[in-house]
Amino acid sequence: AEGSASLALRDGLPEALGFYLDNHRAHVGDETTMADEVFTAWSIDQAAGLDSIMLAPTRELVAELNQRARTQRLNGHTPGVETDLADGNRASTGDVIITRTNDRRLRVSATDWVKNGDRWTVLDITPAGIRARHTTSGLHIMLPADYVAESVELGYASTTHAAQGITADTMHGLLAGSESRQQAYTMLTRGRLANHSYLVVVGDGDPHTAINPEVINPLTPTDLLERILGRDESPVSATTQLREADDPRTQLKDAVDRYTDAIAFAATHTAGDLGVRALERQVDAVLPGLTDAAGWQALRSELLMVQADGRDPIQALARACADPINTAYDPASVLAWRTADNEWRGRRGPLPWLPALPKQLQHHPDWGDYLAARAHGINDLADALSRQAATSAVAPKWLASVAGQPPDSLIADVEVWRAAHGIPASDQRPTGDRQHANCPARWQRQLDKRLHTTQSAALDEWGHVLATIAPALPSDPYAPTLARRLSQLSASGIAARQLLDRAADEGPLPDDHAAAALWWRISRHISPAVAQDDDRRYHLATQWLDHFTTALGA
């Protein structure tokens, strides 16, 4: 099951997370706590006789973990003869080291040599170098002193970037949240028996980050893991980059950004310095201190747009304050989002979630034609993208995560949404990151609901069964795919209901990706060829297929 889940992880499929969440392989907390938990878990595995490795995103953290591991091994004893290593640490007899440069001249057997990522246990240190034993093969080598000084580090921990050649029994690794799917795949495939990730999710305390949407509406650990899966760093050729630069998918994101920025700038420019200062005095009079909040610039922009529409910005602010604000961290940002939602609801811009042009700006001698051209440009790109989606012979990659075949109109709407938000083709979540602002979030929920209701008929067959396991399961994004796989298994003579019941009896499901977690539990009991046979080009053979073919022909 973990092998199949790791392949889904490599391909960026969100359902891969169901395995790791269900098997308690994802741990969350602040950086200090997570580093301590990595070290503690590694120590427990080492004490149990397992070969374990720690991974971290930076060389500084790796050096710290390596030093802690060596200090614990020595346990206050004098290390004896020591030698300096390339990472600034020192090693003595008994330490684990790792080689960082391939060198075919350093032979360990007739067919093997010293490679990057090989880990060794130090047997002896001499003026000539280090005599060591390979941790996996048990073969011996003499590493020359000059090679040690340039290419040998302590081997208890490593950076994720340098972990490609490392294999151990278990792996415990820190994730900063900024990694790509390739790095996550490398990290979570180093251990033969188990791979654990420790995700840093707590804010950095920097007041300058207070205006970020993620601070007001923090991303969940699952959100961060899904972002990692959607981040593809595979190399792209120059030819491909040039071709994509002329693609409506690439151009729409830039057009949307320019449109929203231009409206805000035009509203501020039209008000002038005197108008802006007058607004600030009015706001200070009714809500003292609000203009000093971190998110005031965003709120001011929204209020000026209301003013440019010929309405009273203070009344708009009062409507936004009608409901209590649950956070005192940055009330201005919360009020900005409420104002955008309250004041423009029902008035569509060039795309359903974008603001409409304020009335006074539509007829402004300087800004009217310019903003109208920006809006028309977005419409033209969206129309071109919709036509492209309808006529393309290549299905979008995100359709792989959707059971059934949505109608062309829905595929076009999702493609426009993805392009407008700059969601890369490699991100297999149909609508990408969770949106925070009300208007985009509402449209995103609508798209997700439309996708869910148009998925396979297999959910009609299995939905009530899934609901008996957990009431929320049928509405899980992965439920239609799970139902389709169960239907395939059942039609092929495999006892799908028994497999499902056994999987449900294994214990509570995770809060996120519960349907996928059920599938990974089932996939443990069937061969990989069957577990992975969900491609629309192939079908598992049914027991009655021969009779059917005989009766009706091929």
PDB file of N, CA, C and O in Angstrom, residues 90-117:
ATOM      1  N   ARG A  90      33.052  16.518  13.534  1.00  0.00           N
ATOM      2  CA  ARG A  90      34.165  15.588  13.729  1.00  0.00           C
ATOM      3  C   ARG A  90      33.598  14.190  13.895  1.00  0.00           C
ATOM      4  O   ARG A  90      32.448  14.007  14.298  1.00  0.00           O
ATOM      5  N   ALA A  91      34.419  13.188  13.564  1.00  0.00           N
ATOM      6  CA  ALA A  91      33.990  11.793  13.671  1.00  0.00           C
ATOM      7  C   ALA A  91      35.050  10.992  14.397  1.00  0.00           C
ATOM      8  O   ALA A  91      36.250  11.322  14.357  1.00  0.00           O
ATOM      9  N   SER A  92      34.588   9.947  15.061  1.00  0.00           N
ATOM     10  CA  SER A  92      35.494   9.025  15.734  1.00  0.00           C
ATOM     11  C   SER A  92      34.954   7.608  15.554  1.00  0.00           C
ATOM     12  O   SER A  92      33.881   7.404  14.950  1.00  0.00           O
ATOM     13  N   THR A  93      35.666   6.616  16.081  1.00  0.00           N
ATOM     14  CA  THR A  93      35.251   5.224  15.931  1.00  0.00           C
ATOM     15  C   THR A  93      33.830   5.026  16.453  1.00  0.00           C
ATOM     16  O   THR A  93      33.498   5.457  17.555  1.00  0.00           O
ATOM     17  N   GLY A  94      32.985   4.386  15.626  1.00  0.00           N
ATOM     18  CA  GLY A  94      31.597   4.145  16.000  1.00  0.00           C
ATOM     19  C   GLY A  94      30.609   5.088  15.351  1.00  0.00           C
ATOM     20  O   GLY A  94      29.401   4.811  15.340  1.00  0.00           O
ATOM     21  N   ASP A  95      31.074   6.222  14.816  1.00  0.00           N
ATOM     22  CA  ASP A  95      30.169   7.177  14.182  1.00  0.00           C
ATOM     23  C   ASP A  95      29.681   6.662  12.828  1.00  0.00           C
ATOM     24  O   ASP A  95      30.377   5.897  12.142  1.00  0.00           O
ATOM     25  N   VAL A  96      28.502   7.123  12.441  1.00  0.00           N
ATOM     26  CA  VAL A  96      27.971   6.857  11.102  1.00  0.00           C
ATOM     27  C   VAL A  96      28.334   8.057  10.226  1.00  0.00           C
ATOM     28  O   VAL A  96      28.106   9.209  10.601  1.00  0.00           O
ATOM     29  N   ILE A  97      28.887   7.786   9.061  1.00  0.00           N
ATOM     30  CA  ILE A  97      29.284   8.839   8.130  1.00  0.00           C
ATOM     31  C   ILE A  97      28.618   8.578   6.780  1.00  0.00           C
ATOM     32  O   ILE A  97      28.119   7.476   6.528  1.00  0.00           O
ATOM     33  N   ILE A  98      28.614   9.601   5.937  1.00  0.00           N
ATOM     34  CA  ILE A  98      28.033   9.466   4.609  1.00  0.00           C
ATOM     35  C   ILE A  98      28.993  10.046   3.583  1.00  0.00           C
ATOM     36  O   ILE A  98      29.603  11.096   3.821  1.00  0.00           O
ATOM     37  N   THR A  99      29.172   9.340   2.477  1.00  0.00           N
ATOM     38  CA  THR A  99      30.051   9.833   1.413  1.00  0.00           C
ATOM     39  C   THR A  99      29.230  10.640   0.419  1.00  0.00           C
ATOM     40  O   THR A  99      28.081  10.305   0.121  1.00  0.00           O
ATOM     41  N   ARG A 100      29.829  11.712  -0.106  1.00  0.00           N
ATOM     42  CA  ARG A 100      29.092  12.655  -0.933  1.00  0.00           C
ATOM     43  C   ARG A 100      29.596  12.757  -2.370  1.00  0.00           C
ATOM     44  O   ARG A 100      29.058  13.534  -3.148  1.00  0.00           O
ATOM     45  N   THR A 101      30.577  11.992  -2.754  1.00  0.00           N
ATOM     46  CA  THR A 101      31.114  12.053  -4.116  1.00  0.00           C
ATOM     47  C   THR A 101      31.327  10.648  -4.653  1.00  0.00           C
ATOM     48  O   THR A 101      31.916   9.803  -3.961  1.00  0.00           O
ATOM     49  N   ASN A 102      30.844  10.378  -5.867  1.00  0.00           N
ATOM     50  CA  ASN A 102      31.139   9.095  -6.515  1.00  0.00           C
ATOM     51  C   ASN A 102      32.623   9.032  -6.853  1.00  0.00           C
ATOM     52  O   ASN A 102      33.193   9.986  -7.381  1.00  0.00           O
ATOM     53  N   ASP A 103      33.242   7.901  -6.549  1.00  0.00           N
ATOM     54  CA  ASP A 103      34.663   7.725  -6.866  1.00  0.00           C
ATOM     55  C   ASP A 103      34.899   6.251  -7.195  1.00  0.00           C
ATOM     56  O   ASP A 103      34.989   5.395  -6.304  1.00  0.00           O
ATOM     57  N   ARG A 104      34.995   5.963  -8.513  1.00  0.00           N
ATOM     58  CA  ARG A 104      35.162   4.583  -8.962  1.00  0.00           C
ATOM     59  C   ARG A 104      36.534   4.011  -8.599  1.00  0.00           C
ATOM     60  O   ARG A 104      36.743   2.802  -8.665  1.00  0.00           O
ATOM     61  N   ARG A 105      37.456   4.883  -8.230  1.00  0.00           N
ATOM     62  CA  ARG A 105      38.776   4.389  -7.833  1.00  0.00           C
ATOM     63  C   ARG A 105      38.741   3.743  -6.451  1.00  0.00           C
ATOM     64  O   ARG A 105      39.604   2.932  -6.118  1.00  0.00           O
ATOM     65  N   LEU A 106      37.738   4.089  -5.638  1.00  0.00           N
ATOM     66  CA  LEU A 106      37.603   3.528  -4.291  1.00  0.00           C
ATOM     67  C   LEU A 106      36.665   2.320  -4.370  1.00  0.00           C
ATOM     68  O   LEU A 106      35.464   2.422  -4.186  1.00  0.00           O
ATOM     69  N   ARG A 107      37.242   1.157  -4.674  1.00  0.00           N
ATOM     70  CA  ARG A 107      36.449  -0.043  -4.899  1.00  0.00           C
ATOM     71  C   ARG A 107      36.139  -0.742  -3.579  1.00  0.00           C
ATOM     72  O   ARG A 107      36.987  -0.865  -2.706  1.00  0.00           O
ATOM     73  N   VAL A 108      34.875  -1.200  -3.433  1.00  0.00           N
ATOM     74  CA  VAL A 108      34.507  -2.009  -2.279  1.00  0.00           C
ATOM     75  C   VAL A 108      34.302  -3.470  -2.679  1.00  0.00           C
ATOM     76  O   VAL A 108      34.226  -4.348  -1.821  1.00  0.00           O
ATOM     77  N   SER A 109      34.170  -3.716  -3.995  1.00  0.00           N
ATOM     78  CA  SER A 109      34.096  -5.076  -4.528  1.00  0.00           C
ATOM     79  C   SER A 109      34.423  -4.989  -6.014  1.00  0.00           C
ATOM     80  O   SER A 109      34.700  -3.916  -6.545  1.00  0.00           O
ATOM     81  N   ALA A 110      34.376  -6.120  -6.676  1.00  0.00           N
ATOM     82  CA  ALA A 110      34.695  -6.127  -8.104  1.00  0.00           C
ATOM     83  C   ALA A 110      33.681  -5.333  -8.915  1.00  0.00           C
ATOM     84  O   ALA A 110      33.974  -4.870 -10.029  1.00  0.00           O
ATOM     85  N   THR A 111      32.456  -5.177  -8.375  1.00  0.00           N
ATOM     86  CA  THR A 111      31.405  -4.497  -9.136  1.00  0.00           C
ATOM     87  C   THR A 111      30.862  -3.255  -8.439  1.00  0.00           C
ATOM     88  O   THR A 111      29.904  -2.647  -8.908  1.00  0.00           O
ATOM     89  N   ASP A 112      31.450  -2.876  -7.321  1.00  0.00           N
ATOM     90  CA  ASP A 112      30.900  -1.751  -6.562  1.00  0.00           C
ATOM     91  C   ASP A 112      32.018  -0.813  -6.129  1.00  0.00           C
ATOM     92  O   ASP A 112      33.182  -1.211  -6.013  1.00  0.00           O
ATOM     93  N   TRP A 113      31.640   0.451  -5.901  1.00  0.00           N
ATOM     94  CA  TRP A 113      32.598   1.482  -5.496  1.00  0.00           C
ATOM     95  C   TRP A 113      31.894   2.482  -4.574  1.00  0.00           C
ATOM     96  O   TRP A 113      30.684   2.400  -4.342  1.00  0.00           O
ATOM     97  N   VAL A 114      32.639   3.426  -4.072  1.00  0.00           N
ATOM     98  CA  VAL A 114      32.086   4.441  -3.168  1.00  0.00           C
ATOM     99  C   VAL A 114      31.219   5.406  -3.965  1.00  0.00           C
ATOM    100  O   VAL A 114      31.654   5.963  -4.972  1.00  0.00           O
ATOM    101  N   LYS A 115      29.961   5.602  -3.474  1.00  0.00           N
ATOM    102  CA  LYS A 115      29.006   6.456  -4.189  1.00  0.00           C
ATOM    103  C   LYS A 115      28.424   7.514  -3.266  1.00  0.00           C
ATOM    104  O   LYS A 115      28.435   7.370  -2.040  1.00  0.00           O
ATOM    105  N   ASN A 116      27.903   8.551  -3.882  1.00  0.00           N
ATOM    106  CA  ASN A 116      27.185   9.582  -3.147  1.00  0.00           C
ATOM    107  C   ASN A 116      25.959   8.975  -2.473  1.00  0.00           C
ATOM    108  O   ASN A 116      25.162   8.287  -3.111  1.00  0.00           O
ATOM    109  N   GLY A 117      25.801   9.216  -1.177  1.00  0.00           N
ATOM    110  CA  GLY A 117      24.667   8.678  -0.438  1.00  0.00           C
ATOM    111  C   GLY A 117      24.959   7.390   0.295  1.00  0.00           C
ATOM    112  O   GLY A 117      24.119   6.933   1.081  1.00  0.00           O
TER     113      GLY A 117
END
